[in-house]
PDB file of C-alpha atoms in Angstrom:
ATOM      1  CA  ALA A   1      40.880  36.060  58.814  1.00 78.00           C
ATOM      2  CA  GLN A   2      43.360  35.535  61.589  1.00 86.00           C
ATOM      3  CA  SER A   3      45.089  38.371  63.364  1.00 92.00           C
ATOM      4  CA  VAL A   4      47.376  38.997  66.316  1.00 95.00           C
ATOM      5  CA  THR A   5      47.545  42.016  68.590  1.00 96.00           C
ATOM      6  CA  GLN A   6      50.555  42.546  70.802  1.00 97.00           C
ATOM      7  CA  LEU A   7      49.870  45.133  73.470  1.00 93.00           C
ATOM      8  CA  GLY A   8      52.834  47.394  73.989  1.00 92.00           C
ATOM      9  CA  SER A   9      55.450  47.924  71.328  1.00 94.00           C
ATOM     10  CA  HIS A  10      58.111  48.375  74.009  1.00 96.00           C
ATOM     11  CA  VAL A  11      58.331  46.853  77.471  1.00 97.00           C
ATOM     12  CA  SER A  12      61.079  47.679  79.927  1.00 97.00           C
ATOM     13  CA  VAL A  13      61.792  45.623  83.062  1.00 97.00           C
ATOM     14  CA  SER A  14      64.519  45.492  85.660  1.00 97.00           C
ATOM     15  CA  GLU A  15      66.871  42.546  85.782  1.00 97.00           C
ATOM     16  CA  GLY A  16      65.306  39.874  87.986  1.00 97.00           C
ATOM     17  CA  ALA A  17      61.777  41.207  87.565  1.00 98.00           C
ATOM     18  CA  LEU A  18      58.813  39.423  86.030  1.00 98.00           C
ATOM     19  CA  VAL A  19      58.480  39.591  82.270  1.00 98.00           C
ATOM     20  CA  LEU A  20      54.948  39.751  80.834  1.00 98.00           C
ATOM     21  CA  LEU A  21      54.407  40.226  77.106  1.00 98.00           C
ATOM     22  CA  ARG A  22      50.796  40.309  75.998  1.00 98.00           C
ATOM     23  CA  CYS A  23      49.304  38.671  72.925  1.00 97.00           C
ATOM     24  CA  ASN A  24      45.671  38.448  71.855  1.00 97.00           C
ATOM     25  CA  TYR A  25      44.573  36.625  68.734  1.00 95.00           C
ATOM     26  CA  SER A  26      41.582  36.378  66.482  1.00 92.00           C
ATOM     27  CA  SER A  27      40.755  33.103  64.773  1.00 86.00           C
ATOM     28  CA  SER A  28      37.521  31.534  63.567  1.00 81.00           C
ATOM     29  CA  VAL A  29      38.850  28.027  64.169  1.00 83.00           C
ATOM     30  CA  PRO A  30      41.015  26.506  66.928  1.00 85.00           C
ATOM     31  CA  PRO A  31      44.369  28.210  66.635  1.00 89.00           C
ATOM     32  CA  TYR A  32      47.955  27.150  66.779  1.00 92.00           C
ATOM     33  CA  LEU A  33      49.925  29.795  68.672  1.00 94.00           C
ATOM     34  CA  PHE A  34      53.615  30.601  68.667  1.00 95.00           C
ATOM     35  CA  TRP A  35      56.106  32.944  70.287  1.00 97.00           C
ATOM     36  CA  TYR A  36      59.314  33.786  68.434  1.00 97.00           C
ATOM     37  CA  VAL A  37      62.294  35.868  69.566  1.00 97.00           C
ATOM     38  CA  GLN A  38      64.488  37.940  67.255  1.00 94.00           C
ATOM     39  CA  TYR A  39      67.891  39.238  68.270  1.00 92.00           C
ATOM     40  CA  PRO A  40      69.432  42.122  66.313  1.00 86.00           C
ATOM     41  CA  ASN A  41      70.395  41.230  62.753  1.00 81.00           C
ATOM     42  CA  GLN A  42      69.206  37.654  63.191  1.00 84.00           C
ATOM     43  CA  GLY A  43      66.275  35.542  62.089  1.00 87.00           C
ATOM     44  CA  LEU A  44      63.430  34.414  64.289  1.00 93.00           C
ATOM     45  CA  GLN A  45      63.893  31.645  66.837  1.00 94.00           C
ATOM     46  CA  LEU A  46      60.988  29.661  68.233  1.00 94.00           C
ATOM     47  CA  LEU A  47      60.494  30.089  71.982  1.00 96.00           C
ATOM     48  CA  LEU A  48      57.415  27.914  72.382  1.00 96.00           C
ATOM     49  CA  LYS A  49      54.219  26.840  70.690  1.00 93.00           C
ATOM     50  CA  TYR A  50      50.717  25.669  71.520  1.00 93.00           C
ATOM     51  CA  THR A  51      48.953  23.207  69.228  1.00 90.00           C
ATOM     52  CA  THR A  52      46.750  20.956  71.339  1.00 87.00           C
ATOM     53  CA  GLY A  53      46.700  19.538  74.841  1.00 88.00           C
ATOM     54  CA  ALA A  54      48.016  21.294  77.927  1.00 89.00           C
ATOM     55  CA  THR A  55      47.269  24.991  77.824  1.00 91.00           C
ATOM     56  CA  LEU A  56      50.365  25.980  79.806  1.00 96.00           C
ATOM     57  CA  VAL A  57      53.330  25.648  77.502  1.00 96.00           C
ATOM     58  CA  LYS A  58      56.938  25.793  78.594  1.00 96.00           C
ATOM     59  CA  GLY A  59      59.637  26.923  76.216  1.00 96.00           C
ATOM     60  CA  ILE A  60      63.312  27.656  76.047  1.00 95.00           C
ATOM     61  CA  ASN A  61      65.228  30.112  78.256  1.00 94.00           C
ATOM     62  CA  GLY A  62      62.694  29.849  81.081  1.00 96.00           C
ATOM     63  CA  PHE A  63      59.759  31.318  79.157  1.00 97.00           C
ATOM     64  CA  GLU A  64      56.230  29.978  79.308  1.00 97.00           C
ATOM     65  CA  ALA A  65      52.840  30.953  77.923  1.00 98.00           C
ATOM     66  CA  GLU A  66      49.268  30.029  78.708  1.00 96.00           C
ATOM     67  CA  PHE A  67      46.540  29.585  76.105  1.00 95.00           C
ATOM     68  CA  LYS A  68      43.287  31.045  77.418  1.00 95.00           C
ATOM     69  CA  LYS A  69      40.500  30.400  74.957  1.00 92.00           C
ATOM     70  CA  SER A  70      37.936  32.464  76.849  1.00 93.00           C
ATOM     71  CA  GLU A  71      40.210  35.494  76.705  1.00 94.00           C
ATOM     72  CA  THR A  72      41.671  34.721  73.247  1.00 95.00           C
ATOM     73  CA  SER A  73      45.070  35.327  74.788  1.00 96.00           C
ATOM     74  CA  PHE A  74      48.495  33.727  74.760  1.00 97.00           C
ATOM     75  CA  HIS A  75      50.629  35.901  77.022  1.00 98.00           C
ATOM     76  CA  LEU A  76      54.339  35.176  77.421  1.00 98.00           C
ATOM     77  CA  THR A  77      55.926  35.227  80.870  1.00 98.00           C
ATOM     78  CA  LYS A  78      59.243  34.660  82.562  1.00 98.00           C
ATOM     79  CA  PRO A  79      59.628  34.869  86.367  1.00 97.00           C
ATOM     80  CA  SER A  80      63.009  36.615  86.371  1.00 97.00           C
ATOM     81  CA  ALA A  81      64.389  38.711  83.532  1.00 97.00           C
ATOM     82  CA  HIS A  82      68.002  38.384  82.462  1.00 96.00           C
ATOM     83  CA  MET A  83      70.005  40.898  80.466  1.00 96.00           C
ATOM     84  CA  SER A  84      70.271  38.381  77.637  1.00 95.00           C
ATOM     85  CA  ASP A  85      66.464  38.422  77.240  1.00 97.00           C
ATOM     86  CA  ALA A  86      66.608  41.854  75.621  1.00 97.00           C
ATOM     87  CA  ALA A  87      65.260  41.301  72.108  1.00 97.00           C
ATOM     88  CA  GLU A  88      62.170  41.623  69.919  1.00 97.00           C
ATOM     89  CA  TYR A  89      59.374  39.151  70.616  1.00 98.00           C
ATOM     90  CA  PHE A  90      56.702  38.154  68.130  1.00 97.00           C
ATOM     91  CA  CYS A  91      53.458  36.310  68.709  1.00 97.00           C
ATOM     92  CA  ALA A  92      52.019  34.400  65.752  1.00 95.00           C
ATOM     93  CA  VAL A  93      48.912  32.375  64.909  1.00 93.00           C
ATOM     94  CA  SER A  94      48.005  29.729  62.360  1.00 89.00           C
ATOM     95  CA  ASP A  95      45.451  26.927  62.300  1.00 81.00           C
ATOM     96  CA  GLN A  96      44.672  23.435  61.101  1.00 73.00           C
ATOM     97  CA  ARG A  97      43.792  24.609  57.615  1.00 71.00           C
ATOM     98  CA  ASN A  98      47.458  25.031  56.663  1.00 69.00           C
ATOM     99  CA  THR A  99      47.169  28.777  56.763  1.00 76.00           C
ATOM    100  CA  PRO A 100      50.502  30.575  56.966  1.00 85.00           C
ATOM    101  CA  LEU A 101      51.718  32.103  60.197  1.00 90.00           C
ATOM    102  CA  VAL A 102      50.307  35.550  60.873  1.00 92.00           C
ATOM    103  CA  PHE A 103      52.559  37.651  63.097  1.00 95.00           C
ATOM    104  CA  GLY A 104      51.920  40.494  65.457  1.00 96.00           C
ATOM    105  CA  LYS A 105      53.893  43.719  65.164  1.00 95.00           C
ATOM    106  CA  GLY A 106      56.266  42.682  67.913  1.00 97.00           C
ATOM    107  CA  THR A 107      57.235  43.854  71.383  1.00 97.00           C
ATOM    108  CA  ARG A 108      60.732  45.076  72.109  1.00 97.00           C
ATOM    109  CA  LEU A 109      61.893  43.966  75.542  1.00 97.00           C
ATOM    110  CA  SER A 110      64.532  46.003  77.315  1.00 97.00           C
ATOM    111  CA  VAL A 111      66.150  44.754  80.524  1.00 97.00           C
ATOM    112  CA  ILE A 112      67.630  47.332  82.855  1.00 96.00           C
ATOM    113  CA  ALA A 113      70.498  46.422  85.175  1.00 93.00           C
TER     114      ALA A 113
ATOM    115  CA  GLY B   1      72.458  21.951  56.128  1.00 54.00           C
ATOM    116  CA  ALA B   2      71.985  22.586  59.799  1.00 79.00           C
ATOM    117  CA  GLY B   3      69.676  25.546  59.294  1.00 93.00           C
ATOM    118  CA  VAL B   4      67.910  27.650  56.709  1.00 96.00           C
ATOM    119  CA  SER B   5      70.508  29.451  54.645  1.00 97.00           C
ATOM    120  CA  GLN B   6      69.839  32.673  52.767  1.00 97.00           C
ATOM    121  CA  SER B   7      71.972  34.631  50.327  1.00 97.00           C
ATOM    122  CA  PRO B   8      72.945  37.310  49.881  1.00 97.00           C
ATOM    123  CA  ARG B   9      72.723  38.514  53.470  1.00 96.00           C
ATOM    124  CA  TYR B  10      72.908  42.126  52.330  1.00 97.00           C
ATOM    125  CA  LYS B  11      71.998  43.620  48.963  1.00 97.00           C
ATOM    126  CA  VAL B  12      71.970  47.226  47.837  1.00 98.00           C
ATOM    127  CA  ALA B  13      70.096  47.708  44.587  1.00 98.00           C
ATOM    128  CA  LYS B  14      69.538  50.778  42.487  1.00 97.00           C
ATOM    129  CA  ARG B  15      65.906  51.621  41.832  1.00 97.00           C
ATOM    130  CA  GLY B  16      64.765  49.761  38.752  1.00 97.00           C
ATOM    131  CA  GLN B  17      67.283  46.935  39.139  1.00 98.00           C
ATOM    132  CA  ASP B  18      66.194  43.302  39.336  1.00 98.00           C
ATOM    133  CA  VAL B  19      67.263  41.247  42.366  1.00 98.00           C
ATOM    134  CA  ALA B  20      67.221  37.548  43.192  1.00 98.00           C
ATOM    135  CA  LEU B  21      67.276  36.229  46.739  1.00 98.00           C
ATOM    136  CA  ARG B  22      68.112  32.598  47.396  1.00 98.00           C
ATOM    137  CA  CYS B  23      66.897  30.293  50.136  1.00 98.00           C
ATOM    138  CA  ASP B  24      68.296  26.878  50.949  1.00 98.00           C
ATOM    139  CA  PRO B  25      65.898  25.200  53.415  1.00 97.00           C
ATOM    140  CA  ILE B  26      66.659  22.533  55.956  1.00 95.00           C
ATOM    141  CA  SER B  27      67.175  19.222  54.185  1.00 94.00           C
ATOM    142  CA  GLY B  28      63.965  17.214  53.931  1.00 91.00           C
ATOM    143  CA  HIS B  29      61.644  20.093  54.775  1.00 93.00           C
ATOM    144  CA  VAL B  30      58.568  19.994  52.604  1.00 92.00           C
ATOM    145  CA  SER B  31      57.187  23.442  53.314  1.00 93.00           C
ATOM    146  CA  LEU B  32      58.942  26.692  52.461  1.00 95.00           C
ATOM    147  CA  PHE B  33      57.764  30.200  53.227  1.00 95.00           C
ATOM    148  CA  TRP B  34      58.847  33.711  52.298  1.00 97.00           C
ATOM    149  CA  TYR B  35      58.114  36.672  54.554  1.00 97.00           C
ATOM    150  CA  GLN B  36      58.869  40.384  54.236  1.00 97.00           C
ATOM    151  CA  GLN B  37      59.810  42.330  57.358  1.00 95.00           C
ATOM    152  CA  ALA B  38      59.891  46.091  57.158  1.00 93.00           C
ATOM    153  CA  LEU B  39      61.888  48.035  59.718  1.00 89.00           C
ATOM    154  CA  GLY B  40      60.188  47.937  63.109  1.00 86.00           C
ATOM    155  CA  GLN B  41      57.390  45.660  61.921  1.00 90.00           C
ATOM    156  CA  GLY B  42      56.471  42.012  62.204  1.00 93.00           C
ATOM    157  CA  PRO B  43      57.033  39.620  59.313  1.00 95.00           C
ATOM    158  CA  GLU B  44      54.380  39.752  56.592  1.00 96.00           C
ATOM    159  CA  PHE B  45      53.576  36.599  54.618  1.00 95.00           C
ATOM    160  CA  LEU B  46      54.502  36.609  50.939  1.00 97.00           C
ATOM    161  CA  THR B  47      54.215  33.079  49.583  1.00 97.00           C
ATOM    162  CA  TYR B  48      54.268  29.382  50.488  1.00 94.00           C
ATOM    163  CA  PHE B  49      55.486  26.231  48.746  1.00 95.00           C
ATOM    164  CA  GLN B  50      54.799  22.620  49.478  1.00 93.00           C
ATOM    165  CA  ASN B  51      57.555  20.774  47.649  1.00 95.00           C
ATOM    166  CA  GLU B  52      57.673  22.444  44.219  1.00 96.00           C
ATOM    167  CA  ALA B  53      54.045  23.557  44.251  1.00 95.00           C
ATOM    168  CA  GLN B  54      53.348  27.172  45.095  1.00 96.00           C
ATOM    169  CA  LEU B  55      50.171  26.787  47.148  1.00 93.00           C
ATOM    170  CA  ASP B  56      49.662  30.357  48.252  1.00 93.00           C
ATOM    171  CA  LYS B  57      51.028  33.565  46.774  1.00 94.00           C
ATOM    172  CA  SER B  58      48.391  35.865  48.160  1.00 93.00           C
ATOM    173  CA  GLY B  59      50.937  37.978  50.015  1.00 95.00           C
ATOM    174  CA  LEU B  60      53.064  38.982  47.043  1.00 96.00           C
ATOM    175  CA  PRO B  61      52.598  42.768  46.900  1.00 94.00           C
ATOM    176  CA  SER B  62      52.704  43.157  43.137  1.00 93.00           C
ATOM    177  CA  ASP B  63      53.435  41.360  39.896  1.00 95.00           C
ATOM    178  CA  ARG B  64      57.030  42.517  40.234  1.00 97.00           C
ATOM    179  CA  PHE B  65      57.488  39.802  42.852  1.00 98.00           C
ATOM    180  CA  PHE B  66      57.973  36.223  41.722  1.00 97.00           C
ATOM    181  CA  ALA B  67      59.034  33.097  43.614  1.00 98.00           C
ATOM    182  CA  GLU B  68      59.951  29.642  42.477  1.00 97.00           C
ATOM    183  CA  ARG B  69      61.086  26.318  43.893  1.00 97.00           C
ATOM    184  CA  PRO B  70      61.517  24.185  40.783  1.00 96.00           C
ATOM    185  CA  GLU B  71      62.921  21.013  42.361  1.00 94.00           C
ATOM    186  CA  GLY B  72      61.227  21.251  45.714  1.00 92.00           C
ATOM    187  CA  SER B  73      64.360  22.306  47.555  1.00 94.00           C
ATOM    188  CA  VAL B  74      66.123  25.637  46.938  1.00 97.00           C
ATOM    189  CA  SER B  75      63.857  28.606  46.358  1.00 98.00           C
ATOM    190  CA  THR B  76      64.452  31.969  44.737  1.00 98.00           C
ATOM    191  CA  LEU B  77      62.495  35.162  45.339  1.00 98.00           C
ATOM    192  CA  LYS B  78      62.866  37.560  42.449  1.00 98.00           C
ATOM    193  CA  ILE B  79      61.946  41.217  42.530  1.00 98.00           C
ATOM    194  CA  GLN B  80      61.815  43.021  39.226  1.00 98.00           C
ATOM    195  CA  ARG B  81      62.275  46.787  38.749  1.00 97.00           C
ATOM    196  CA  THR B  82      62.889  47.351  42.457  1.00 98.00           C
ATOM    197  CA  GLN B  83      61.308  50.337  44.161  1.00 97.00           C
ATOM    198  CA  GLN B  84      62.302  52.074  47.388  1.00 96.00           C
ATOM    199  CA  GLU B  85      59.293  50.589  49.173  1.00 96.00           C
ATOM    200  CA  ASP B  86      60.767  47.129  48.530  1.00 97.00           C
ATOM    201  CA  SER B  87      63.518  47.877  51.068  1.00 97.00           C
ATOM    202  CA  ALA B  88      63.068  45.310  53.822  1.00 97.00           C
ATOM    203  CA  VAL B  89      64.409  42.085  55.247  1.00 96.00           C
ATOM    204  CA  TYR B  90      63.228  39.055  53.319  1.00 98.00           C
ATOM    205  CA  LEU B  91      62.937  36.025  55.562  1.00 97.00           C
ATOM    206  CA  CYS B  92      62.813  32.474  54.331  1.00 97.00           C
ATOM    207  CA  ALA B  93      61.513  29.691  56.539  1.00 95.00           C
ATOM    208  CA  SER B  94      60.951  25.968  56.244  1.00 94.00           C
ATOM    209  CA  SER B  95      59.169  23.200  58.087  1.00 92.00           C
ATOM    210  CA  PHE B  96      58.941  19.453  57.863  1.00 88.00           C
ATOM    211  CA  GLY B  97      55.200  19.405  57.538  1.00 79.00           C
ATOM    212  CA  THR B  98      52.386  21.856  57.586  1.00 70.00           C
ATOM    213  CA  SER B  99      50.081  23.154  60.286  1.00 71.00           C
ATOM    214  CA  GLY B 100      51.398  23.030  63.804  1.00 73.00           C
ATOM    215  CA  ASN B 101      54.898  22.076  62.803  1.00 81.00           C
ATOM    216  CA  THR B 102      57.753  24.251  63.957  1.00 86.00           C
ATOM    217  CA  ILE B 103      58.819  26.699  61.274  1.00 90.00           C
ATOM    218  CA  TYR B 104      62.532  27.471  61.179  1.00 92.00           C
ATOM    219  CA  PHE B 105      63.701  30.837  59.909  1.00 94.00           C
ATOM    220  CA  GLY B 106      66.845  31.902  58.136  1.00 95.00           C
ATOM    221  CA  GLU B 107      68.723  35.042  59.097  1.00 94.00           C
ATOM    222  CA  GLY B 108      67.200  36.988  56.242  1.00 95.00           C
ATOM    223  CA  SER B 109      68.330  38.925  53.220  1.00 97.00           C
ATOM    224  CA  TRP B 110      68.502  42.660  53.874  1.00 96.00           C
ATOM    225  CA  LEU B 111      67.523  44.572  50.753  1.00 98.00           C
ATOM    226  CA  THR B 112      68.090  48.303  50.455  1.00 97.00           C
ATOM    227  CA  VAL B 113      66.884  50.044  47.307  1.00 97.00           C
ATOM    228  CA  VAL B 114      68.543  53.411  46.636  1.00 97.00           C
TER     229      VAL B 114
END
């Protein structure tokens, strides 16, 4: 069975600082990996995804993530945090067998002025 | 429509009442998913449709939960005899295809059972 572990339920960074949100996955077959963002009282919005090809994936709002098979990780980064980045971030995994997305428990990002 | 539309956005139900939550996916999207998101948690898979066929309902927590998509477009999630533990946000999502395709989420239906 697939699973996702997001290390840190709450991360706090200063405005302009590096954002690093950690995600490790478990999958018996090559995974598809996703990061979603959720703002208060809203649905989930896709930030970026990895399916095949280049392991460094760039997404919206300046975010990127790197698929590292050897570490079973897909950490999300952004060089410089902005106040508008404050939200809940979810990592998710699926695979080629049409399995549904499995989400992590989420990481709440706070940005301090 | 432009996005996945869900109604009602907010529902307060008395314990024991039946509720129906509607999802209108993006036009042309074959796949439709329902997720349950408890407060402070990640979304948990409930069920999945490909067109009108319900291919996976392994996540439905009990036989009080029922979902349908009779014409392969709009879907309804029905919860019978609601319990307090059913209080959650119910998220509907759709995608054009299956694995690897981007899944688009609606804003959710917030259910509170009192």
